[in-house]
Short mmCIF file of C-alpha atoms and ligand atoms in Angstrom, two decimals:
data_model
loop_
_atom_site.label_atom_id
_atom_site.label_comp_id
_atom_site.label_asym_id
_atom_site.label_seq_id
_atom_site.Cartn_x
_atom_site.Cartn_y
_atom_site.Cartn_z
CA MET D 1 4.12 -33.24 -0.57
CA SER D 2 1.56 -30.60 -1.54
CA GLU D 3 -0.39 -33.32 -4.36
CA GLU D 4 -1.34 -35.56 -1.21
CA LEU D 5 -3.07 -33.16 0.54
CA PRO D 6 -7.02 -32.72 -0.81
CA LEU D 7 -7.60 -29.62 -2.49
CA ILE D 8 -10.01 -27.15 -1.14
CA ALA D 9 -12.60 -24.37 -2.70
CA ALA D 10 -11.68 -21.12 -0.06
CA ILE D 11 -14.68 -18.14 -0.55
CA GLU D 12 -14.91 -15.66 1.40
CA ALA D 13 -17.66 -13.48 1.32
CA GLY D 14 -17.87 -10.05 2.62
CA GLY D 15 -20.20 -6.86 2.07
CA THR D 16 -17.93 -4.81 0.18
CA LYS D 17 -16.20 -8.30 -2.19
CA PHE D 18 -16.14 -12.16 -1.82
CA VAL D 19 -12.98 -13.44 -1.70
CA CYS D 20 -12.48 -17.13 -3.54
CA ALA D 21 -9.08 -19.15 -4.17
CA VAL D 22 -8.03 -23.09 -4.10
CA GLY D 23 -5.73 -24.80 -2.27
CA THR D 24 -4.53 -26.95 0.08
CA GLY D 25 -3.08 -24.88 2.99
CA PRO D 26 -1.30 -21.43 3.40
CA HIS D 27 1.90 -22.46 1.11
CA ASP D 28 -0.40 -23.76 -1.83
CA LEU D 29 -3.16 -20.22 -2.31
CA ARG D 30 -3.79 -21.00 -5.85
CA ASP D 31 -5.74 -18.27 -8.44
CA VAL D 32 -6.62 -15.72 -5.45
CA THR D 33 -10.31 -13.66 -6.78
CA ARG D 34 -11.72 -10.43 -6.03
CA ILE D 35 -15.36 -10.47 -7.60
CA PRO D 36 -17.50 -7.36 -6.05
CA THR D 37 -20.33 -7.72 -4.00
CA THR D 38 -22.87 -6.73 -6.30
CA THR D 39 -26.18 -8.49 -6.16
CA PRO D 40 -26.44 -11.94 -5.33
CA GLU D 41 -27.60 -13.11 -8.76
CA GLU D 42 -24.22 -11.25 -9.92
CA THR D 43 -21.76 -12.11 -7.27
CA LEU D 44 -22.75 -15.80 -7.45
CA ALA D 45 -22.68 -16.02 -10.95
CA GLY D 46 -19.20 -15.52 -10.75
CA VAL D 47 -17.86 -17.24 -7.74
CA THR D 48 -19.62 -20.58 -9.37
CA ARG D 49 -17.80 -19.17 -12.79
CA PHE D 50 -14.37 -19.21 -11.45
CA LEU D 51 -15.13 -22.58 -9.34
CA SER D 52 -16.14 -24.40 -12.57
CA THR D 53 -12.90 -22.73 -13.71
CA ALA D 54 -10.23 -23.71 -11.10
CA LYS D 55 -12.10 -27.54 -11.11
CA SER D 56 -11.18 -27.62 -15.47
CA LYS D 57 -7.83 -26.48 -14.22
CA TYR D 58 -6.80 -28.06 -11.21
CA GLY D 59 -9.09 -31.57 -10.65
CA SER D 60 -12.26 -31.16 -8.56
CA PHE D 61 -12.00 -29.89 -4.86
CA ALA D 62 -12.99 -32.54 -1.51
CA ALA D 63 -15.19 -29.60 0.02
CA ILE D 64 -15.97 -26.06 -0.46
CA GLY D 65 -15.44 -23.80 3.09
CA ILE D 66 -17.57 -20.32 3.12
CA GLY D 67 -16.83 -17.31 5.95
CA SER D 68 -19.45 -14.95 5.02
CA PHE D 69 -21.38 -11.88 6.42
CA GLY D 70 -24.25 -11.99 8.09
CA PRO D 71 -26.15 -13.18 10.17
CA ILE D 72 -26.41 -16.03 8.32
CA ASP D 73 -28.40 -19.45 9.77
CA LEU D 74 -26.09 -21.93 10.68
CA ASP D 75 -28.83 -24.13 11.97
CA PRO D 76 -28.77 -27.98 9.80
CA LYS D 77 -32.06 -28.11 10.66
CA SER D 78 -33.62 -25.23 9.68
CA GLU D 79 -34.91 -24.44 6.04
CA THR D 80 -32.41 -21.48 5.47
CA TYR D 81 -29.48 -23.19 6.41
CA GLY D 82 -26.56 -22.23 4.43
CA PHE D 83 -28.67 -18.37 3.94
CA ILE D 84 -26.87 -14.79 4.23
CA THR D 85 -30.85 -14.13 6.15
CA THR D 86 -31.97 -10.98 8.47
CA THR D 87 -29.17 -8.39 6.52
CA PRO D 88 -29.83 -4.63 5.43
CA LYS D 89 -27.26 -4.91 2.54
CA PRO D 90 -30.07 -4.05 -0.21
CA GLY D 91 -31.45 -7.35 -1.78
CA TRP D 92 -29.11 -9.43 0.06
CA GLN D 93 -32.31 -11.23 2.33
CA PHE D 94 -32.46 -14.57 2.46
CA THR D 95 -29.98 -15.73 -0.66
CA ASN D 96 -29.17 -19.29 -0.56
CA ILE D 97 -25.68 -19.99 -0.65
CA VAL D 98 -24.41 -23.25 0.45
CA PRO D 99 -27.93 -25.80 -1.03
CA LYS D 100 -27.11 -24.15 -4.35
CA LEU D 101 -23.46 -24.76 -4.53
CA LYS D 102 -23.94 -28.44 -3.13
CA GLU D 103 -26.26 -28.65 -5.72
CA ARG D 104 -23.82 -27.73 -8.67
CA TYR D 105 -20.95 -29.61 -7.19
CA HIS D 106 -21.46 -32.08 -4.90
CA VAL D 107 -18.85 -31.77 -2.85
CA PRO D 108 -19.35 -31.36 1.14
CA VAL D 109 -19.82 -27.07 2.05
CA ALA D 110 -18.91 -26.11 5.11
CA TRP D 111 -20.19 -22.96 6.46
CA ASP D 112 -19.72 -20.05 9.27
CA THR D 113 -19.27 -16.51 9.64
CA ASP D 114 -16.25 -14.77 8.43
CA VAL D 115 -14.89 -14.20 11.49
CA ASN D 116 -14.84 -18.25 12.88
CA ALA D 117 -13.17 -19.12 9.97
CA ALA D 118 -11.38 -16.86 11.10
CA VAL D 119 -10.77 -18.24 14.61
CA LEU D 120 -10.16 -21.48 12.65
CA GLY D 121 -7.11 -20.00 9.93
CA GLU D 122 -5.67 -18.46 12.60
CA TYR D 123 -5.61 -20.63 15.18
CA LEU D 124 -4.32 -23.75 12.61
CA TRP D 125 -2.37 -21.56 10.95
CA GLY D 126 -1.50 -17.96 12.14
CA ALA D 127 -1.15 -15.76 15.66
CA GLY D 128 -3.31 -18.07 17.63
CA GLN D 129 -1.19 -22.24 16.66
CA ASP D 130 -2.31 -24.28 19.86
CA THR D 131 -3.80 -21.28 21.90
CA ASP D 132 -7.51 -21.61 23.06
CA PRO D 133 -9.95 -20.42 24.10
CA LEU D 134 -9.08 -18.22 21.24
CA ILE D 135 -10.74 -14.57 19.85
CA TYR D 136 -9.92 -12.97 17.04
CA ILE D 137 -11.64 -9.58 16.22
CA THR D 138 -11.88 -7.67 12.90
CA VAL D 139 -12.51 -3.59 12.51
CA GLY D 140 -13.52 -2.50 9.50
CA THR D 141 -16.34 -1.23 7.86
CA GLY D 142 -18.20 -2.97 10.64
CA VAL D 143 -17.22 -4.92 14.22
CA GLY D 144 -17.23 -8.47 13.97
CA GLY D 145 -15.62 -10.81 16.59
CA GLY D 146 -15.38 -15.03 16.56
CA VAL D 147 -14.13 -17.53 19.44
CA LEU D 148 -13.01 -21.17 18.84
CA ILE D 149 -13.36 -22.84 22.44
CA ASN D 150 -11.69 -26.64 22.79
CA GLY D 151 -10.73 -26.59 19.57
CA GLN D 152 -14.43 -26.46 18.23
CA LEU D 153 -15.86 -22.56 16.47
CA VAL D 154 -18.55 -21.12 19.33
CA HIS D 155 -22.26 -21.60 17.75
CA GLY D 156 -25.28 -20.74 19.93
CA LEU D 157 -28.39 -19.28 19.63
CA LEU D 158 -27.63 -17.77 16.40
CA HIS D 159 -23.51 -17.22 16.72
CA PRO D 160 -21.82 -14.89 18.79
CA GLU D 161 -22.11 -11.09 17.78
CA ILE D 162 -19.10 -9.60 19.28
CA GLY D 163 -19.29 -6.09 17.42
CA HIS D 164 -22.08 -5.51 19.47
CA LEU D 165 -21.05 -5.86 22.83
CA LEU D 166 -22.57 -3.18 24.70
CA VAL D 167 -19.71 -0.26 25.84
CA PRO D 168 -19.87 2.77 28.03
CA PRO D 169 -19.78 6.33 25.97
CA PRO D 170 -16.59 7.47 24.86
CA GLN D 171 -15.58 10.26 27.71
CA ASN D 172 -15.93 13.63 27.40
CA SER D 173 -15.80 13.01 23.63
CA SER D 174 -15.15 16.25 21.46
CA ALA D 175 -16.65 13.61 17.74
CA ILE D 176 -18.86 16.10 15.82
CA GLN D 177 -21.40 13.40 15.67
CA GLN D 178 -20.96 11.92 19.07
CA ALA D 179 -23.99 9.27 18.97
CA CYS D 180 -23.60 5.64 18.53
CA HIS D 181 -23.73 5.16 14.68
CA CYS D 182 -25.20 1.52 15.39
CA PRO D 183 -29.41 1.62 14.30
CA PHE D 184 -30.14 -1.32 17.16
CA HIS D 185 -27.54 0.22 20.59
CA LYS D 186 -27.74 3.52 21.65
CA SER D 187 -23.54 2.22 23.12
CA CYS D 188 -22.31 -0.61 21.43
CA VAL D 189 -18.58 -1.33 20.07
CA GLU D 190 -19.39 -1.18 16.40
CA GLY D 191 -21.69 2.11 16.95
CA TYR D 192 -18.61 3.55 17.97
CA VAL D 193 -14.89 2.38 16.35
CA SER D 194 -15.95 0.91 13.55
CA GLY D 195 -14.20 2.11 9.81
CA THR D 196 -18.16 3.63 8.83
CA ALA D 197 -18.55 4.49 12.91
CA LEU D 198 -15.33 6.63 13.01
CA ALA D 199 -16.29 8.92 9.61
CA SER D 200 -19.82 9.92 10.73
CA ARG D 201 -18.11 10.64 14.59
CA TRP D 202 -15.26 12.53 13.11
CA GLY D 203 -16.34 13.47 10.07
CA VAL D 204 -13.05 11.95 7.71
CA LYS D 205 -12.28 8.73 6.89
CA ALA D 206 -10.74 6.41 9.73
CA ASP D 207 -7.37 5.98 7.41
CA ALA D 208 -7.13 9.86 6.98
CA LEU D 209 -6.98 10.18 11.47
CA PRO D 210 -3.43 10.73 12.48
CA PRO D 211 -1.80 8.98 14.81
CA ASP D 212 -1.70 11.50 17.34
CA HIS D 213 -5.96 11.94 16.79
CA PRO D 214 -7.77 11.74 19.98
CA ALA D 215 -10.52 9.80 17.88
CA TRP D 216 -7.48 6.34 18.39
CA GLU D 217 -8.20 7.06 22.54
CA GLU D 218 -11.44 7.11 22.15
CA VAL D 219 -11.20 3.76 19.53
CA ALA D 220 -8.91 2.39 22.51
CA ASP D 221 -10.89 3.09 25.30
CA VAL D 222 -13.68 1.23 23.85
CA MET D 223 -11.81 -1.85 22.46
CA ALA D 224 -10.24 -2.31 26.49
CA HIS D 225 -13.86 -2.14 28.07
CA ALA D 226 -14.95 -5.30 25.49
CA LEU D 227 -12.14 -6.68 25.36
CA MET D 228 -11.89 -7.16 29.11
CA ASN D 229 -14.97 -8.44 29.00
CA LEU D 230 -14.77 -10.99 27.04
CA THR D 231 -11.30 -11.92 29.26
CA LEU D 232 -13.53 -11.86 32.44
CA SER D 233 -16.37 -13.74 30.83
CA ILE D 234 -14.01 -16.36 28.12
CA SER D 235 -11.23 -16.68 29.48
CA PRO D 236 -9.33 -16.44 26.38
CA LYS D 237 -5.51 -17.53 25.40
CA ARG D 238 -5.12 -15.00 23.19
CA ILE D 239 -7.00 -12.29 21.20
CA ILE D 240 -6.44 -11.13 17.72
CA LEU D 241 -6.67 -7.94 16.54
CA GLY D 242 -7.38 -7.32 13.03
CA GLY D 243 -9.36 -5.24 10.19
CA GLY D 244 -8.19 -1.86 8.34
CA VAL D 245 -9.54 0.23 11.48
CA MET D 246 -6.30 -2.06 13.64
CA SER D 247 -4.16 -1.58 11.29
CA GLN D 248 -2.87 1.68 12.90
CA GLU D 249 0.64 1.15 14.46
CA GLN D 250 -0.27 3.03 17.35
CA ILE D 251 -3.56 1.20 18.00
CA LEU D 252 -2.45 -2.05 19.31
CA PRO D 253 -0.33 -0.24 22.38
CA LEU D 254 -2.98 2.39 23.08
CA ILE D 255 -5.03 -0.98 23.45
CA ARG D 256 -3.72 -2.78 25.74
CA GLY D 257 -2.31 0.32 28.04
CA GLN D 258 -6.38 0.59 28.58
CA LEU D 259 -7.19 -2.84 29.10
CA LYS D 260 -4.65 -2.93 31.88
CA ARG D 261 -5.74 0.09 33.72
CA LEU D 262 -9.22 -1.40 33.04
CA ASN D 263 -7.75 -4.46 34.99
CA ASN D 264 -6.70 -2.87 38.05
CA GLY D 265 -4.41 -5.75 38.50
CA TYR D 266 -8.15 -7.99 39.32
CA LEU D 267 -7.27 -10.66 36.84
CA ARG D 268 -3.08 -11.30 38.50
CA VAL D 269 -1.77 -13.13 34.69
CA SER D 270 0.85 -11.81 32.99
CA GLU D 271 -0.95 -11.94 30.13
CA LEU D 272 -2.39 -8.36 31.66
CA SER D 273 0.10 -7.18 32.63
CA ARG D 274 3.53 -7.90 31.99
CA ASN D 275 3.37 -10.55 29.20
CA ILE D 276 0.06 -7.96 27.63
CA ASP D 277 2.56 -7.91 23.78
CA ASP D 278 1.35 -11.60 23.19
CA PHE D 279 -2.07 -11.38 25.06
CA ILE D 280 -3.64 -8.65 22.07
CA VAL D 281 -1.89 -9.56 19.20
CA ALA D 282 -2.17 -8.83 15.72
CA PRO D 283 -3.15 -11.30 12.93
CA GLY D 284 -0.61 -13.72 12.08
CA LEU D 285 -2.05 -13.73 8.42
CA GLY D 286 -2.51 -10.21 7.70
CA ALA D 287 -5.57 -9.89 4.82
CA ARG D 288 -5.73 -13.83 4.64
CA SER D 289 -7.06 -14.92 8.32
CA GLY D 290 -10.81 -14.35 5.82
CA LEU D 291 -9.57 -16.50 3.05
CA LEU D 292 -7.69 -19.69 4.42
CA GLY D 293 -9.48 -19.44 7.64
CA ALA D 294 -12.33 -20.53 4.59
CA LEU D 295 -10.48 -22.66 3.04
CA ALA D 296 -9.66 -23.73 6.81
CA LEU D 297 -13.57 -24.58 7.93
CA GLY D 298 -13.05 -26.48 4.17
CA LYS D 299 -10.97 -28.78 5.32
CA TYR D 300 -12.07 -29.98 8.84
CA GLU D 301 -15.92 -30.26 7.08
CA LEU D 302 -14.01 -32.78 4.50
CA ASP D 303 -12.28 -34.50 7.72
CA ARG D 304 -15.64 -35.16 8.92
CA HIS D 305 -17.22 -36.95 6.62
CA ALA D 306 -13.96 -39.12 6.35
CA GLY D 307 -14.52 -39.72 9.78
CA ARG D 308 -17.98 -40.19 9.87
CA SER D 309 -17.61 -43.27 6.56
CA ALA D 310 -14.84 -44.38 8.78
CA ASP D 311 -17.11 -45.08 11.58
CA SER D 312 -20.08 -46.04 9.46
CA SER D 313 -17.61 -48.78 7.49
CA VAL D 314 -16.97 -49.99 11.76
CA ALA D 315 -21.06 -50.28 12.08
P1 ADP H 413 -13.39 -4.98 5.57
O1 ADP H 413 -14.42 -4.91 7.18
O2 ADP H 413 -14.74 -3.73 4.10
O3 ADP H 413 -13.72 -6.29 4.78
P2 ADP H 413 -11.12 -3.61 6.42
O4 ADP H 413 -11.24 -4.20 7.47
O5 ADP H 413 -10.16 -3.45 5.02
O6 ADP H 413 -12.54 -3.69 5.33
O7 ADP H 413 -11.56 -2.34 6.82
C1 ADP H 413 -11.94 -1.12 6.04
C2 ADP H 413 -12.74 -0.14 7.26
O8 ADP H 413 -10.92 -0.14 7.64
C3 ADP H 413 -12.93 1.12 6.21
O9 ADP H 413 -13.63 2.36 6.73
C4 ADP H 413 -11.17 2.29 5.59
O10 ADP H 413 -11.93 3.65 6.37
C5 ADP H 413 -10.34 1.54 7.40
N1 ADP H 413 -9.18 1.97 6.90
C6 ADP H 413 -8.34 1.10 6.41
N2 ADP H 413 -7.20 1.28 6.31
C7 ADP H 413 -7.14 1.86 7.67
C8 ADP H 413 -5.85 2.07 8.01
N3 ADP H 413 -5.09 2.09 7.56
N4 ADP H 413 -6.20 2.84 9.54
C9 ADP H 413 -7.77 3.28 9.69
N5 ADP H 413 -8.55 2.82 9.37
C10 ADP H 413 -8.61 2.31 7.87
ZN1 ZN H 414 -25.64 -2.27 17.87
#
């Protein structure tokens, strides 16, 4: 059956590694390959090597989908559409990704943030199926979030930057470094709870903090403020929390508890009371949300192209 589905090349472009694969869906993901993010030249050479090998092995892919670390240019009218733009990552400012791949492979290339890709993947195949509006947040090296509303990924001035939502500083913190770790903001989510911020604030790597460490109550406090604000502003049907830091078993129950407390009975929905376990959830696709999301982006782009050529043949 999978032979009938178009083959898509998927690229999850991350700050530490690019993960590439080709496939048709979650049950057919081939040749998953990790390429370290070093210099743009070296990493992108690795990507094209992967794509060309996959092409000779499986035949042409119909589209390429890319979910990328950012900020990225998503404005099709811009001269730098398809570029990673003002990233603090050394050497990666204004890196041409999409135009280069289009020129080389002559197929539609879909392009979005890594977290918008992940929310789409979860919506199609994971913990957010038929659940709209849907939000996906990752708390890992950094914090980011993607938003899907009415079946569409949200773009606007740029794209959602949920990781930098402003929140109150955690109360009575005993962290060694109490200041917010973000170079831009005095008190934002990423500055308190990213893996990088946790390591700086508590002096040990986030994965080495024991489950009963006070850091986790603070992570829950900060996250619950962000989730409350998102719930009030976007009214999502579900919020998915992924990334290394959220893989601690105790953290989702702590966040749910604090979110209920912050809501204080105001939004009278079961999702913020007895059904909160179905409202704040772990990713259904595990660590594959981003990669499958990139595949989903490629699939959507292909459908869009097919729709367009069907329209033009009617006209
Ligand atoms: P990335 O964000 O780089 O794509 P991850 O989502 O794996 O990758 O996040 C890496 C961060 O998550 C690191 O800061 C690491 O310390 C932290 N991390 C990874 N596993 C755990 C864990 N089990 N508990 C707490 N923190 C973790
Ligand atoms: Zn910030």
